[in-house]
Coordinates of C-alpha atoms in Angstrom, one line a residue:
Chain A
M1 CA -83.7 -3.9 4.3
S2 CA -86.8 -2.1 4.6
R3 CA -86.7 1.2 6.3
P4 CA -87.2 1.5 9.8
L5 CA -90.5 2.3 11.7
L6 CA -88.7 5.0 13.2
T7 CA -86.1 7.1 12.3
V8 CA -84.9 10.0 15.3
E9 CA -82.0 11.9 14.3
H10 CA -79.9 14.4 15.9
L11 CA -83.1 15.2 18.1
T12 CA -82.1 18.0 20.7
M13 CA -84.8 20.2 22.5
R14 CA -83.8 23.0 24.5
F15 CA -86.1 24.5 27.2
G16 CA -84.2 28.3 27.5
G17 CA -81.1 27.2 28.6
L18 CA -81.4 23.9 29.7
T19 CA -80.8 20.7 27.2
A20 CA -83.4 18.3 28.1
I21 CA -81.9 16.4 25.5
N22 CA -79.6 16.7 23.1
D23 CA -78.4 14.8 19.6
V24 CA -80.1 11.7 20.3
S25 CA -80.5 9.8 17.6
F26 CA -81.6 5.9 16.8
E27 CA -84.2 3.4 15.1
A28 CA -86.9 1.3 16.2
Q29 CA -88.2 -1.5 14.0
A30 CA -91.8 -2.3 13.8
G31 CA -92.4 -5.7 15.4
H32 CA -89.6 -5.3 17.8
I33 CA -90.0 -3.4 21.3
T34 CA -88.2 -1.0 21.9
A35 CA -87.5 0.6 25.4
V36 CA -85.9 3.1 26.3
I37 CA -84.3 3.9 30.0
G38 CA -82.1 6.1 32.1
P39 CA -81.9 7.5 35.7
N40 CA -84.7 10.1 36.6
G41 CA -84.6 13.9 34.2
A42 CA -82.4 11.9 31.9
G43 CA -85.0 13.1 29.2
K44 CA -86.9 10.0 28.3
T45 CA -90.4 11.7 28.8
T46 CA -89.5 14.6 26.6
V47 CA -88.6 11.8 23.8
F48 CA -92.4 10.9 23.6
N49 CA -93.2 14.5 24.1
C50 CA -91.4 15.3 20.7
L51 CA -92.9 12.1 19.0
T52 CA -96.3 13.3 19.8
G53 CA -96.2 16.5 19.0
F54 CA -96.0 18.1 22.2
Y55 CA -93.3 19.9 21.8
K56 CA -91.9 20.8 18.7
P57 CA -88.2 20.3 18.5
T58 CA -85.5 22.6 18.7
V59 CA -82.9 20.3 16.2
G60 CA -83.8 17.1 14.4
R61 CA -85.9 14.8 12.1
L62 CA -88.2 12.7 13.4
T63 CA -89.0 9.9 10.2
L64 CA -92.0 8.0 10.5
T65 CA -92.7 5.2 8.2
R66 CA -96.1 2.8 7.9
P67 CA -94.9 -0.4 7.3
G68 CA -96.1 -1.8 3.9
S69 CA -96.4 1.5 2.6
D70 CA -93.1 3.9 1.5
Q71 CA -95.1 7.1 2.6
S72 CA -93.0 8.6 5.4
F73 CA -94.3 11.5 7.9
L74 CA -92.4 13.9 9.2
L75 CA -93.6 13.7 13.0
E76 CA -91.9 17.0 13.9
R77 CA -94.1 18.6 10.9
L78 CA -97.7 17.6 11.4
D79 CA -100.5 19.2 13.7
D80 CA -100.4 17.7 16.7
F81 CA -103.7 15.0 16.1
R82 CA -102.2 13.7 13.0
I83 CA -99.4 12.5 14.4
T84 CA -102.4 9.7 15.7
K85 CA -105.0 9.8 13.0
T86 CA -102.7 9.4 9.9
A87 CA -98.4 8.8 11.2
G88 CA -100.5 6.4 13.5
V89 CA -98.5 7.2 16.7
A90 CA -100.5 6.0 19.6
R91 CA -99.6 6.8 23.7
T92 CA -99.8 6.1 27.3
F93 CA -99.0 8.2 30.2
Q94 CA -97.4 8.1 33.4
N95 CA -100.3 9.0 34.9
I96 CA -102.9 7.7 33.4
R97 CA -105.0 9.8 31.0
L98 CA -108.5 8.1 30.2
F99 CA -111.7 9.7 29.7
T100 CA -113.1 8.7 33.5
G101 CA -116.6 10.3 32.8
M102 CA -116.7 8.1 29.9
S103 CA -117.8 3.8 29.8
V104 CA -114.7 1.1 29.3
L105 CA -116.5 0.8 26.1
E106 CA -116.7 4.5 24.9
N107 CA -113.2 5.1 26.0
L108 CA -112.2 2.6 22.6
M109 CA -114.8 3.7 20.8
V110 CA -113.9 7.3 20.6
A111 CA -110.0 6.1 20.3
Q112 CA -111.7 5.1 16.4
H113 CA -113.3 8.3 16.2
N114 CA -111.3 9.2 12.9
R115 CA -113.0 5.9 10.7
L116 CA -116.1 6.0 12.1
M117 CA -116.2 10.0 11.5
R118 CA -115.8 8.4 8.0
A119 CA -118.6 6.0 8.1
S120 CA -121.4 8.0 9.4
G121 CA -120.4 10.9 7.3
Y122 CA -119.0 13.1 9.9
S123 CA -121.9 12.6 12.2
L124 CA -125.1 13.8 9.9
L125 CA -126.0 10.1 8.2
G126 CA -125.2 8.5 11.4
L127 CA -128.2 10.9 12.6
A128 CA -130.2 9.4 10.3
G129 CA -129.2 6.2 11.2
W130 CA -127.5 4.8 8.0
P131 CA -126.4 1.5 7.0
S132 CA -122.9 2.1 7.1
F133 CA -122.4 4.1 9.4
R134 CA -124.7 1.1 11.9
K135 CA -121.6 -1.7 10.0
A136 CA -118.6 0.8 10.9
E137 CA -120.2 1.1 14.6
A138 CA -120.9 -2.1 14.8
E139 CA -117.1 -3.1 13.4
A140 CA -115.8 -1.1 16.1
V141 CA -117.9 -1.9 18.8
E142 CA -116.2 -5.8 17.5
K143 CA -113.4 -4.0 18.1
A144 CA -113.6 -2.8 21.1
R145 CA -114.7 -5.6 23.0
F146 CA -112.2 -7.6 20.5
W147 CA -108.8 -5.7 22.9
L148 CA -111.2 -5.7 26.5
N149 CA -111.2 -9.8 26.1
R150 CA -107.2 -9.1 25.4
T151 CA -107.2 -6.7 28.2
G152 CA -109.6 -9.1 30.7
L153 CA -111.7 -5.8 30.8
I154 CA -114.8 -7.1 29.4
A155 CA -117.0 -7.4 32.6
R156 CA -116.7 -3.6 33.0
A157 CA -117.2 -2.6 30.0
D158 CA -120.1 -0.3 31.0
E159 CA -118.7 1.0 34.1
P160 CA -117.2 4.5 34.1
A161 CA -113.5 4.3 33.3
G162 CA -112.7 6.4 36.3
S163 CA -113.6 3.4 38.6
L164 CA -111.9 1.0 37.6
P165 CA -108.2 0.2 39.7
Y166 CA -105.9 1.4 38.7
G167 CA -103.9 -1.8 37.0
D168 CA -106.9 -2.2 35.0
Q169 CA -107.0 1.7 33.8
R170 CA -103.5 0.7 32.9
R171 CA -104.5 -2.0 30.4
L172 CA -107.2 0.0 29.1
E173 CA -104.9 2.9 28.4
I174 CA -103.3 0.6 26.5
A175 CA -106.5 -1.2 24.8
R176 CA -107.4 2.6 23.9
A177 CA -103.9 3.5 22.4
M178 CA -104.4 -0.1 20.0
C179 CA -107.8 0.8 18.6
T180 CA -106.4 3.7 17.0
D181 CA -104.5 0.9 15.0
P182 CA -101.3 2.9 15.4
A183 CA -98.1 1.6 13.4
L184 CA -96.1 3.2 16.9
L185 CA -97.3 2.2 20.5
C186 CA -95.1 4.5 22.4
L187 CA -95.3 3.7 26.4
D188 CA -95.0 5.9 29.1
E189 CA -93.7 4.1 32.2
P190 CA -97.0 1.0 31.8
A191 CA -95.6 -0.8 34.6
A192 CA -95.5 2.3 37.5
G193 CA -97.5 0.8 40.2
L194 CA -98.1 -2.2 39.1
N195 CA -97.5 -5.3 41.6
P196 CA -95.2 -8.4 39.8
R197 CA -98.8 -10.3 38.8
E198 CA -99.8 -7.5 36.8
S199 CA -96.6 -6.6 35.6
A200 CA -95.9 -10.4 34.1
E201 CA -99.7 -9.9 32.2
L202 CA -99.0 -6.3 31.1
N203 CA -95.7 -8.5 29.7
A204 CA -97.5 -10.3 27.9
L205 CA -100.1 -7.9 26.5
L206 CA -97.2 -5.9 24.9
L207 CA -95.8 -9.1 23.4
M208 CA -98.9 -10.6 22.0
I209 CA -99.3 -6.7 20.3
R210 CA -95.9 -7.1 19.1
N211 CA -95.7 -10.9 17.7
D212 CA -99.7 -10.4 16.2
Y213 CA -99.8 -7.2 14.8
G214 CA -96.5 -6.4 13.6
V215 CA -96.6 -2.7 16.1
G216 CA -94.0 -1.3 16.9
L217 CA -93.2 -0.6 20.6
L218 CA -91.2 2.3 21.5
L219 CA -91.0 1.9 26.1
I220 CA -89.5 3.4 28.7
E221 CA -89.7 1.7 31.8
H222 CA -87.7 1.8 35.0
D223 CA -88.8 -1.4 36.2
M224 CA -85.6 -3.8 34.9
S225 CA -87.7 -7.0 35.1
V226 CA -90.2 -6.1 32.6
V227 CA -87.3 -4.0 30.5
M228 CA -84.5 -7.5 30.4
E229 CA -87.1 -9.9 29.3
I230 CA -89.3 -8.1 26.3
S231 CA -87.2 -5.8 24.8
D232 CA -84.9 -6.7 21.8
H233 CA -83.7 -3.2 21.7
I234 CA -82.1 -0.7 24.7
V235 CA -81.4 2.7 24.4
V236 CA -79.8 4.2 26.9
L237 CA -80.0 7.8 28.1
D238 CA -78.1 10.0 30.6
Y239 CA -78.5 13.5 31.2
G240 CA -80.1 14.3 27.6
R241 CA -77.4 12.1 26.1
K242 CA -77.4 8.6 24.6
I243 CA -75.1 6.8 25.9
A244 CA -75.5 3.6 24.6
E245 CA -78.0 1.5 22.3
G246 CA -78.4 -2.5 22.2
T247 CA -79.4 -5.9 23.3
P248 CA -80.8 -6.4 26.8
A249 CA -77.3 -8.9 27.3
Q250 CA -75.1 -5.8 25.5
I251 CA -77.0 -3.3 27.7
K252 CA -76.2 -5.4 31.4
A253 CA -72.5 -5.8 30.3
N254 CA -72.5 -2.3 29.8
P255 CA -70.0 -0.2 31.9
D256 CA -71.1 3.2 30.7
V257 CA -74.4 2.1 31.7
I258 CA -73.6 1.1 35.2
R259 CA -72.4 4.1 36.0
A260 CA -74.8 6.3 35.4
Y261 CA -77.3 3.8 37.4
L262 CA -75.4 3.9 40.1
G263 CA -72.9 7.0 40.2
E264 CA -69.7 7.6 39.1
D265 CA -66.9 4.9 40.2
D266 CA -64.7 6.8 41.8
E267 CA -64.9 5.4 46.0
A268 CA -66.8 2.9 47.3
E269 CA -70.2 2.7 45.5
G270 CA -68.5 1.3 42.9
A271 CA -68.1 -2.2 44.6
V272 CA -71.7 -2.2 44.4
A273 CA -72.4 -2.8 41.2
Chain B
M1 CA -157.7 32.3 40.5
D2 CA -159.2 29.4 39.0
T3 CA -157.7 26.3 37.8
A4 CA -158.2 27.1 34.5
Y5 CA -156.4 30.1 34.3
L6 CA -153.6 28.0 36.3
I7 CA -153.1 25.6 33.6
Q8 CA -153.1 28.6 30.8
Q9 CA -150.3 29.9 32.5
L10 CA -148.8 26.2 32.3
I11 CA -148.8 26.2 28.8
N12 CA -147.3 29.8 28.0
G13 CA -144.4 28.9 30.9
L14 CA -144.2 26.1 29.1
T15 CA -143.8 26.8 25.2
L16 CA -141.5 29.8 26.7
G17 CA -139.5 27.4 28.5
A18 CA -139.0 25.4 25.3
V19 CA -137.7 28.2 23.7
Y20 CA -134.8 28.9 26.5
A21 CA -134.1 26.0 26.3
L22 CA -132.8 25.8 22.8
V23 CA -130.7 28.4 23.5
A24 CA -129.0 27.3 26.9
I25 CA -127.8 24.1 25.3
G26 CA -125.7 26.5 23.4
Y27 CA -124.2 28.1 26.6
T28 CA -123.6 24.6 28.1
M29 CA -122.6 23.1 26.0
V30 CA -120.0 25.8 24.7
Y31 CA -119.0 25.7 28.3
G32 CA -118.5 22.4 29.0
I33 CA -116.1 21.9 25.6
I34 CA -113.7 25.1 25.8
G35 CA -115.0 26.5 29.6
M36 CA -115.8 29.7 28.3
I37 CA -119.3 31.5 28.8
N38 CA -120.3 32.8 24.9
F39 CA -121.8 35.3 25.5
A40 CA -122.4 36.4 22.1
H41 CA -124.8 33.1 21.9
G42 CA -128.0 35.7 22.3
E43 CA -127.1 37.3 19.5
V44 CA -126.9 34.4 17.1
Y45 CA -130.2 33.5 18.3
M46 CA -131.2 36.9 17.7
V47 CA -129.7 36.8 14.0
G48 CA -132.1 33.4 13.7
A49 CA -134.9 35.2 14.7
F50 CA -133.9 37.9 11.6
L51 CA -133.3 35.4 9.4
S52 CA -137.1 33.6 9.9
L53 CA -138.3 37.0 9.7
I54 CA -136.7 37.7 6.7
G55 CA -137.3 33.7 5.2
I56 CA -140.8 33.6 6.1
I57 CA -141.1 37.4 3.9
V58 CA -139.0 36.0 1.3
M59 CA -141.0 33.0 1.0
G60 CA -144.3 35.0 0.7
L61 CA -142.9 36.6 -1.9
I62 CA -142.1 33.8 -4.2
G63 CA -145.7 32.2 -3.7
V64 CA -144.8 29.2 -1.3
T65 CA -147.4 29.4 0.7
W66 CA -148.7 25.7 2.1
V67 CA -147.7 26.7 5.5
P68 CA -145.5 23.4 6.3
L69 CA -143.0 23.4 3.9
A70 CA -142.1 27.4 4.1
L71 CA -142.1 26.9 7.5
L72 CA -139.4 24.0 6.8
I73 CA -137.7 25.9 4.2
V74 CA -137.1 28.2 6.8
L75 CA -135.7 26.6 9.7
I76 CA -133.3 24.5 7.5
L77 CA -132.4 28.0 6.1
A78 CA -132.0 30.0 9.3
M79 CA -130.5 27.0 10.8
A80 CA -127.8 26.6 8.2
I81 CA -126.8 30.4 8.1
T82 CA -126.9 31.3 12.1
A83 CA -124.3 27.8 12.2
L84 CA -122.2 29.7 9.9
Y85 CA -122.3 32.8 12.2
G86 CA -121.4 30.4 15.2
W87 CA -118.5 29.2 12.9
A88 CA -117.3 32.3 12.0
I89 CA -117.5 33.9 14.7
E90 CA -115.5 31.0 16.8
R91 CA -112.5 31.0 14.3
I92 CA -112.3 35.1 14.5
A93 CA -113.2 35.7 17.8
Y94 CA -112.4 32.5 20.2
R95 CA -110.1 30.5 18.2
P96 CA -106.9 33.1 18.4
L97 CA -107.6 33.6 22.0
R98 CA -108.0 29.9 23.3
G99 CA -104.3 29.9 24.4
S100 CA -104.4 33.0 25.8
F101 CA -105.8 34.1 29.6
R102 CA -109.1 33.2 31.1
L103 CA -110.5 36.8 30.2
A104 CA -109.7 37.1 26.8
P105 CA -112.5 35.5 25.1
L106 CA -115.1 36.4 27.2
I107 CA -114.2 40.2 26.1
S108 CA -113.9 39.0 23.0
A109 CA -117.3 37.5 23.5
I110 CA -119.0 41.2 24.8
G111 CA -117.1 42.6 21.3
V112 CA -119.5 39.6 19.2
S113 CA -122.1 40.8 20.6
I114 CA -121.8 44.5 20.5
F115 CA -120.8 43.7 16.9
L116 CA -123.6 41.8 15.6
Q117 CA -126.6 44.2 17.9
N118 CA -125.2 47.3 16.1
Y119 CA -124.6 45.6 12.2
V120 CA -128.1 44.2 12.3
Q121 CA -129.3 47.7 13.6
L122 CA -127.6 48.7 10.9
A123 CA -128.7 46.2 8.0
Q124 CA -132.6 45.4 9.0
G125 CA -133.3 49.8 10.9
A126 CA -134.2 49.8 14.6
R127 CA -137.7 49.8 14.4
P128 CA -139.2 46.5 15.6
K129 CA -139.8 44.6 12.7
P130 CA -143.6 43.0 13.0
I131 CA -144.4 40.0 10.8
A132 CA -148.1 39.1 10.1
P133 CA -149.6 35.6 12.5
V134 CA -148.5 32.3 10.3
I135 CA -149.9 29.9 12.2
R136 CA -152.4 30.9 13.3
G137 CA -155.8 29.1 15.7
G138 CA -155.9 26.2 18.2
F139 CA -158.2 23.7 20.4
E140 CA -160.5 25.2 23.2
L141 CA -159.4 22.6 26.2
L142 CA -162.0 23.6 28.4
T143 CA -164.0 27.0 29.4
S144 CA -164.4 27.7 33.3
E145 CA -167.8 28.9 35.3
G146 CA -165.5 32.3 34.9
G147 CA -165.9 31.8 31.4
F148 CA -161.7 31.9 31.2
A149 CA -161.1 29.8 27.8
V150 CA -158.2 27.3 28.6
T151 CA -156.7 27.5 24.5
L152 CA -153.4 25.4 23.6
S153 CA -152.9 26.8 19.9
Y154 CA -151.4 25.2 17.2
L155 CA -148.5 27.1 17.4
Q156 CA -147.8 26.5 20.7
I157 CA -148.1 22.8 19.8
F158 CA -145.7 23.2 17.3
I159 CA -143.3 24.8 19.2
V160 CA -142.7 22.0 21.7
V161 CA -142.9 19.8 19.2
L162 CA -140.0 20.5 17.2
T163 CA -138.3 21.0 21.0
I164 CA -139.1 17.8 21.8
A165 CA -138.1 16.1 18.4
L166 CA -134.9 18.3 18.4
M167 CA -134.3 17.4 22.3
I168 CA -134.0 13.5 21.5
G169 CA -132.3 14.0 17.8
F170 CA -129.9 16.2 20.2
T171 CA -129.8 13.4 22.5
Y172 CA -129.2 11.2 19.6
L173 CA -126.4 12.7 18.6
I174 CA -124.4 13.0 22.2
T175 CA -124.8 10.1 23.2
Q176 CA -124.2 7.9 20.4
T177 CA -122.6 9.5 17.4
P178 CA -118.9 9.5 16.6
L179 CA -119.3 13.0 17.1
G180 CA -120.9 13.4 20.1
R181 CA -118.4 10.9 21.5
A182 CA -115.4 13.4 20.5
Q183 CA -117.5 16.0 22.4
R184 CA -117.5 14.3 25.3
A185 CA -114.1 13.7 25.0
C186 CA -113.2 17.2 24.1
E187 CA -114.9 18.3 27.4
Q188 CA -112.9 15.9 29.6
D189 CA -109.3 15.9 28.5
R190 CA -108.6 18.1 24.8
T191 CA -104.9 16.2 24.7
M192 CA -105.8 13.3 25.1
A193 CA -108.3 13.4 22.6
S194 CA -106.0 14.7 19.8
L195 CA -103.8 12.1 21.0
I196 CA -105.9 9.4 19.8
G197 CA -106.6 11.4 16.9
V198 CA -109.7 13.6 17.0
D199 CA -109.4 16.9 15.6
V200 CA -110.4 19.4 18.7
D201 CA -110.4 22.3 16.6
R202 CA -112.8 20.8 14.6
T203 CA -114.9 19.5 16.8
I204 CA -115.2 22.5 19.0
A205 CA -115.9 24.4 16.4
M206 CA -119.0 22.0 15.3
T207 CA -120.0 22.4 18.9
F208 CA -120.5 26.0 18.1
V209 CA -122.3 24.8 15.0
M210 CA -124.6 23.4 17.1
G211 CA -125.3 24.9 19.9
A212 CA -126.4 27.8 16.9
A213 CA -128.3 26.2 14.8
L214 CA -130.5 24.9 17.8
A215 CA -130.5 28.8 19.0
A216 CA -131.9 30.0 15.2
V217 CA -134.8 27.6 15.7
A218 CA -135.7 29.4 19.2
G219 CA -135.5 32.1 17.0
M220 CA -137.9 31.4 14.1
M221 CA -140.4 30.4 17.6
V222 CA -140.0 33.3 18.7
T223 CA -140.4 35.1 16.2
L224 CA -143.5 33.1 15.0
Y225 CA -144.9 33.6 18.4
Y226 CA -144.2 37.0 19.6
G227 CA -144.8 38.4 15.9
V228 CA -142.3 41.0 16.9
I229 CA -138.6 41.4 16.7
D230 CA -135.9 43.9 16.8
F231 CA -132.0 44.1 16.9
Y232 CA -132.3 43.9 20.4
I233 CA -133.7 40.9 21.7
G234 CA -131.2 38.9 21.6
F235 CA -129.2 40.7 24.8
L236 CA -132.1 39.9 27.7
A237 CA -133.5 36.3 25.9
G238 CA -129.5 35.5 26.1
V239 CA -129.2 36.6 29.8
K240 CA -132.4 34.7 30.5
A241 CA -131.1 31.5 28.5
F242 CA -128.2 32.2 30.7
T243 CA -129.3 32.1 33.4
A244 CA -131.9 28.4 32.9
A245 CA -128.4 27.3 31.8
V246 CA -126.9 28.0 35.2
L247 CA -130.1 27.4 36.8
G248 CA -130.0 23.7 35.6
G249 CA -125.7 23.3 36.0
I250 CA -123.6 24.8 33.5
G251 CA -122.0 21.9 31.4
S252 CA -125.0 19.4 31.7
L253 CA -127.3 18.9 28.3
P254 CA -130.5 18.0 30.1
G255 CA -129.8 20.8 33.3
A256 CA -129.9 22.9 30.5
V257 CA -133.8 21.4 29.3
L258 CA -134.7 21.7 32.8
G259 CA -133.5 24.8 33.7
G260 CA -135.5 26.3 30.6
L261 CA -138.0 24.7 31.4
L262 CA -138.2 26.3 34.8
I263 CA -137.1 30.1 34.3
G264 CA -140.2 30.0 31.2
L265 CA -142.7 28.6 34.2
I266 CA -141.6 30.7 36.6
E267 CA -141.6 34.2 34.4
A268 CA -145.0 32.8 33.0
L269 CA -146.0 32.5 36.6
W270 CA -145.2 35.4 37.9
S271 CA -146.2 37.7 35.2
A272 CA -149.8 35.9 36.0
Y273 CA -149.3 36.7 39.8
F274 CA -147.8 39.0 41.2
S275 CA -146.7 41.6 38.2
V276 CA -145.5 41.5 34.2
E277 CA -143.2 44.5 34.8
Y278 CA -141.4 42.5 37.2
K279 CA -140.8 38.7 36.1
D280 CA -137.3 39.9 35.0
V281 CA -136.6 40.6 38.1
A282 CA -137.8 37.3 39.3
V283 CA -135.8 35.3 36.4
F284 CA -132.9 37.3 37.1
A285 CA -133.0 36.8 41.6
I286 CA -132.8 33.2 40.6
L287 CA -129.7 33.4 39.0
V288 CA -128.3 35.4 42.0
L289 CA -130.2 33.2 44.4
V290 CA -128.4 29.6 42.4
L291 CA -124.9 31.2 42.4
I292 CA -125.2 31.7 46.1
F293 CA -126.7 28.6 47.2
R294 CA -126.2 26.2 44.4
P295 CA -123.2 27.2 42.3
S296 CA -123.2 23.8 40.3
G297 CA -126.9 23.8 39.6
L298 CA -130.0 21.3 40.0
L299 CA -128.3 19.0 37.8
G300 CA -124.4 20.1 37.0
R301 CA -121.3 18.1 38.6
P302 CA -119.3 20.5 41.3
E303 CA -116.5 21.2 39.7
I304 CA -113.4 19.3 40.5
E305 CA -109.9 19.9 39.9
K306 CA -108.4 18.1 37.2
V307 CA -104.9 17.1 38.6

């Protein structure tokens, strides 16, 4: 079997005296949806922040191997923008971070920055309307339109991204992440604030990304209907430690997980579970 | 005071305004992307003026006598070398302070400004440097009954046409090319820009490079227009261009152009109808008024707190 897409080994992150993540190891496979779940404050977002270069881990190794190549990247050693550019990790945020003043289409174009920069000779040839730049630009628009179609945003392509309704902004953020050609897509609570219909659409979108593109998805989510329905693999964190790992069925039946979510099984609380 | 006189002043004002606009763009772009006022920008313009002066003299010495070719070579060289200055200033004086408190890069900018002034003073001498007119002649548009002739010199046409051409190219660069998109993205959310793979450091460096190149063009125009420069011209021109950027709305590119033209016109008209001595007072009074009554400028957007 080939190497996993993402290997997290002994990841530990301390902030002064606080240990946000303590010796967490797991793997994420290409073409799989790996969910990271846990109660509030369990350290899920901190894992993402380590993966995407916001934090430099105190201890641990984060290895990303792009499928189809034997090249591995140690994420903790890459400059922040290279994590996306060369290693192919894309991410979305719990509180959406679009370029609100730019149009929907431009948000997707800027995500294809590096390819366009090369094709346009760092914009110098682009300024002269060089053919290779025009071609690359047309392809980029094509790709952006494809994702706008997939996310149902095509009619709003020229509106400022900030004017979209909440659910559309969420999908746009995913579309933008996909436009960077990621190998690993990290989604931080993509279903937060979505109504049941939007959340079902989101599931379909994520499954499509997994099935059609072979992208590995890493998902932080509180909405268990999303997690249990689409995840291939679940990692459970509690107080910065990994307490369980397995398929949705295994996790549902795991007593440690139930205890973490519903509290210690000492008094009447346990009966609820 | 007849119409002919007024028209002449408008022509002069627009020419001057074009120069201010080119410098103002440098202020406004840098402010837009890293939120700091690059007070060394006026000195960058001054360096551009000196490079143009040197370039023109060298062209004369090596015998490039066809004026358009000579000017083109000088323009490209001045832009390239000044751009290098812009890049180096950002790299040495601002980038290491980017994570620091807000005033740090500002103080650093003032330091760079003092450094460049003294460096040019040492290297080129403190005396004003004159240059023989390169572009002579012009049209006589009309003559009033009083015998006042409105002239539009070839040099003025050259300045305005070059400015318009640069503005068009520049607008295209900002709106249509990947670099421009990356700049606008960095302007809104630098962290997010780096997360979609944009090299933020390089994008900021390119902003300084572009601003410096435009300032070099302005420097060359002033060298040709006034025919005399010294190491201190950057200060006043810099503050005026800054006024232009604030008047137009700092952070807004069309605002910088509009502000530049307005400041040029105000200065020309004030000199013509009131007093030449107080033209700078008029310009800076506008800076004060804008800051008090409309801090976001004519075309600027009001500051919105990021959540």
